[in-house]
Tab-separated table of C-alpha atoms in Angstrom:
chain	number	residue	atom	x	y	z
A	1	GLY	CA	82.392	47.507	133.444
A	2	SER	CA	80.114	46.801	136.364
A	3	GLN	CA	81.248	47.433	139.916
A	4	ILE	CA	79.890	45.767	143.037
A	5	PRO	CA	79.726	48.191	145.985
A	6	SER	CA	81.315	47.195	149.259
A	7	GLY	CA	79.127	46.426	152.254
A	8	ARG	CA	77.716	49.486	154.016
A	9	VAL	CA	75.012	50.727	156.367
A	10	PHE	CA	72.929	53.917	156.634
A	11	HIS	CA	72.818	54.324	152.866
A	12	THR	CA	69.925	55.714	150.841
A	13	ALA	CA	68.182	54.028	147.949
A	14	ALA	CA	65.542	55.221	145.503
A	15	VAL	CA	63.814	53.592	142.546
A	16	CYS	CA	63.345	55.660	139.423
A	17	GLY	CA	61.958	54.066	136.288
A	18	ASP	CA	63.701	50.776	135.632
A	19	SER	CA	66.679	51.529	137.904
A	20	MET	CA	67.533	51.698	141.597
A	21	TYR	CA	70.056	54.276	142.839
A	22	VAL	CA	72.065	53.729	146.020
A	23	PHE	CA	73.882	56.701	147.534
A	24	GLY	CA	76.255	57.193	150.443
A	25	GLY	CA	76.339	55.097	153.564
A	26	THR	CA	78.958	54.203	156.137
A	27	VAL	CA	81.576	51.822	154.775
A	28	ASP	CA	84.258	51.168	157.415
A	29	SER	CA	83.315	53.304	160.394
A	30	LEU	CA	80.846	55.992	161.340
A	31	ALA	CA	83.479	58.573	160.515
A	32	ASN	CA	84.004	57.222	157.011
A	33	ARG	CA	80.983	58.260	154.999
A	34	SER	CA	80.790	57.396	151.329
A	35	GLY	CA	79.860	59.835	148.584
A	36	GLU	CA	79.469	57.095	145.975
A	37	LEU	CA	76.393	56.672	143.817
A	38	TYR	CA	75.548	53.295	142.336
A	39	ARG	CA	72.898	52.463	139.772
A	40	PHE	CA	71.292	49.053	139.508
A	41	LYS	CA	69.255	48.453	136.367
A	42	PHE	CA	66.283	46.100	136.680
A	43	SER	CA	65.442	43.530	134.069
A	44	SER	CA	62.778	44.933	131.789
A	45	PHE	CA	60.280	42.725	129.964
A	46	PRO	CA	57.297	43.670	127.794
A	47	LYS	CA	54.002	43.656	129.671
A	48	CYS	CA	52.098	40.390	129.424
A	49	THR	CA	48.849	40.973	127.517
A	50	LEU	CA	47.484	37.417	127.697
A	51	VAL	CA	44.724	38.174	130.232
A	52	ASP	CA	43.723	41.375	128.429
A	53	ASN	CA	43.541	39.457	125.149
A	54	PHE	CA	41.344	36.766	126.669
A	55	VAL	CA	39.055	39.383	128.255
A	56	ASN	CA	38.673	40.953	124.821
A	57	LEU	CA	38.015	37.501	123.365
A	58	LEU	CA	35.239	36.965	125.897
A	59	HIS	CA	33.672	40.379	125.287
A	60	THR	CA	33.801	40.337	121.486
A	61	LEU	CA	33.339	36.566	120.990
A	62	PRO	CA	34.864	36.179	117.508
A	63	PHE	CA	34.528	32.633	116.151
A	64	TYR	CA	32.397	31.454	119.081
A	65	ASP	CA	31.220	27.874	118.643
A	66	VAL	CA	29.161	27.011	121.733
A	67	SER	CA	26.176	28.613	123.415
A	68	PHE	CA	24.814	27.763	126.845
A	69	ALA	CA	21.067	27.976	127.366
A	70	ILE	CA	20.493	29.041	130.970
A	71	ALA	CA	16.991	29.994	132.077
A	72	ASP	CA	15.783	32.392	129.380
A	73	LYS	CA	19.242	33.533	128.313
A	74	GLU	CA	21.839	32.312	125.836
A	75	ILE	CA	25.489	32.809	126.775
A	76	LYS	CA	28.068	32.353	124.027
A	77	ALA	CA	31.608	31.084	124.473
A	78	HIS	CA	34.481	29.198	122.862
A	79	ALA	CA	34.329	25.440	123.294
A	80	ALA	CA	38.115	25.055	123.427
A	81	VAL	CA	38.447	27.477	126.346
A	82	VAL	CA	35.531	26.057	128.314
A	83	ALA	CA	36.575	22.443	127.685
A	84	ALA	CA	40.123	23.164	128.831
A	85	ARG	CA	38.913	24.720	132.094
A	86	SER	CA	36.081	22.417	133.135
A	87	PRO	CA	35.923	18.623	132.779
A	88	TYR	CA	32.179	18.723	133.499
A	89	LEU	CA	31.387	21.259	130.788
A	90	ARG	CA	33.738	19.502	128.369
A	91	GLN	CA	31.687	16.340	128.830
A	92	LYS	CA	28.458	18.282	128.353
A	93	ILE	CA	29.743	19.730	125.069
A	94	LEU	CA	30.857	16.297	123.850
A	95	GLU	CA	27.500	14.748	124.727
A	96	VAL	CA	25.664	17.312	122.623
A	97	PHE	CA	28.151	16.958	119.772
A	98	GLN	CA	27.977	13.155	119.802
A	99	ALA	CA	24.176	13.275	119.734
A	100	GLN	CA	24.174	15.052	116.381
A	101	ASP	CA	23.037	13.091	113.324
A	102	ASN	CA	26.289	13.689	111.449
A	103	TYR	CA	28.514	12.694	114.363
A	104	SER	CA	31.698	10.823	113.509
A	105	HIS	CA	34.265	9.439	115.966
A	106	THR	CA	37.010	10.908	113.802
A	107	ALA	CA	35.408	14.330	113.381
A	108	LEU	CA	36.190	17.428	115.342
A	109	PRO	CA	33.537	19.788	116.744
A	110	PRO	CA	32.459	22.419	114.192
A	111	PHE	CA	34.471	25.433	115.301
A	112	THR	CA	32.278	27.928	113.460
A	113	ALA	CA	29.644	30.408	114.540
A	114	ASP	CA	27.410	29.020	111.746
A	115	GLN	CA	26.819	25.794	113.664
A	116	PRO	CA	27.397	26.468	117.359
A	117	ILE	CA	26.917	23.636	119.816
A	118	LYS	CA	23.938	24.407	122.058
A	119	VAL	CA	24.233	23.148	125.637
A	120	SER	CA	21.409	23.446	128.168
A	121	LEU	CA	22.338	23.928	131.817
A	122	GLU	CA	20.058	23.790	134.826
A	123	GLY	CA	20.527	24.703	138.458
A	124	VAL	CA	22.595	27.834	137.814
A	125	SER	CA	21.661	31.460	137.181
A	126	PRO	CA	22.939	33.384	134.145
A	127	GLU	CA	24.776	35.798	136.440
A	128	THR	CA	26.574	33.007	138.279
A	129	PHE	CA	27.513	31.298	135.014
A	130	SER	CA	28.811	34.599	133.600
A	131	HIS	CA	31.128	34.937	136.579
A	132	ALA	CA	32.315	31.352	136.141
A	133	LEU	CA	32.889	31.988	132.436
A	134	HIS	CA	34.945	35.101	133.205
A	135	PHE	CA	37.094	32.974	135.501
A	136	MET	CA	37.610	30.379	132.774
A	137	TYR	CA	38.964	33.036	130.420
A	138	THR	CA	41.013	35.050	132.940
A	139	ASP	CA	41.701	32.805	135.964
A	140	ARG	CA	40.341	35.626	138.134
A	141	LEU	CA	37.175	36.507	139.991
A	142	LEU	CA	35.205	39.407	138.606
A	143	GLU	CA	34.169	41.279	141.740
A	144	SER	CA	33.584	44.559	139.905
A	145	ARG	CA	30.559	43.061	138.131
A	146	ILE	CA	28.889	41.985	141.387
A	147	GLN	CA	26.112	44.504	141.834
A	148	GLY	CA	24.229	45.453	144.977
A	149	LYS	CA	25.099	45.453	148.662
A	150	PRO	CA	27.963	43.442	150.226
A	151	VAL	CA	25.450	40.825	151.375
A	152	SER	CA	24.363	40.301	147.751
A	153	GLN	CA	28.000	39.844	146.793
A	154	VAL	CA	28.467	37.151	149.427
A	155	LEU	CA	25.329	35.289	148.362
A	156	LEU	CA	26.430	35.360	144.730
A	157	MET	CA	29.852	34.022	145.703
A	158	MET	CA	28.141	31.172	147.565
A	159	GLU	CA	26.246	30.264	144.401
A	160	LEU	CA	29.475	30.488	142.433
A	161	TYR	CA	31.177	28.224	144.968
A	162	LYS	CA	28.461	25.592	144.584
A	163	PHE	CA	28.685	25.820	140.783
A	164	SER	CA	32.493	25.461	140.936
A	165	LEU	CA	32.005	22.108	142.666
A	166	LEU	CA	29.706	20.967	139.867
A	167	ILE	CA	31.973	22.002	136.995
A	168	GLU	CA	35.095	20.672	138.764
A	169	THR	CA	37.227	23.821	138.774
A	170	LYS	CA	39.349	23.506	141.902
A	171	ARG	CA	40.990	26.922	141.697
A	172	LEU	CA	37.630	28.686	141.378
A	173	GLU	CA	36.408	26.701	144.361
A	174	LEU	CA	39.377	27.800	146.472
A	175	LEU	CA	39.060	31.447	145.406
A	176	CYS	CA	35.390	31.450	146.403
A	177	MET	CA	36.264	29.885	149.755
A	178	GLN	CA	38.876	32.566	150.423
A	179	TYR	CA	36.430	35.315	149.506
A	180	LEU	CA	33.698	33.896	151.728
A	181	GLU	CA	35.995	33.331	154.694
A	182	ALA	CA	37.122	36.943	154.500
A	183	SER	CA	33.557	38.238	154.114
A	184	VAL	CA	31.783	36.555	157.039
A	185	SER	CA	30.863	38.982	159.805
A	186	GLU	CA	28.409	39.319	162.670
A	187	ASP	CA	26.064	41.225	160.377
A	188	ASN	CA	25.752	38.565	157.681
A	189	ALA	CA	26.592	35.277	159.467
A	190	LEU	CA	22.947	34.242	159.988
A	191	LEU	CA	21.961	35.040	156.407
A	192	ILE	CA	24.967	33.119	155.089
A	193	LEU	CA	24.010	30.064	157.164
A	194	GLU	CA	20.436	30.225	155.862
A	195	ASN	CA	21.635	30.503	152.260
A	196	ALA	CA	24.131	27.690	152.773
A	197	SER	CA	21.266	25.481	153.959
A	198	GLU	CA	19.186	26.359	150.891
A	199	LEU	CA	22.146	25.578	148.601
A	200	ASN	CA	22.877	22.328	150.460
A	201	LEU	CA	26.432	23.414	151.192
């Protein structure tokens, strides 16, 4: 059966694999040193693969059913994911769907790649939208895909912040704010203020 060790000080502990080992220590007095070894086994659960699965879903796009026309690019996605993450984009998708000739109040959007819903968006760059889309699938910012110098990263995050306000994603807005607050320095403060003025922030 399991044993609970008595209180002690000056003991040593080490973690190995899924267990922690506690050795020695002083139990009653400095003269009474323990030679006991205890093992505590941690709870072990299978690794969560949800984020990895959604990243793969975004990269491979099986069964995509919506495409966003931004500038001269077309970015594909899954309407269910986008609609769940952004009230603004959900409304945009519904507006396009309801404008179709065969629209029925009782019908569901055609979740097939044969008839994807095509939504046009203005006022956002393809790169900014791609970052927002990655957030919708993973709940994380994708800093590794931000190319260029640190200043370019900050400017892109400012654009992403403005877009997060439009698409009503509060968590993305807060993440962008945290990133920007941590990135402001004497070297880029003036440029950030100029860009904020251009973006009407």
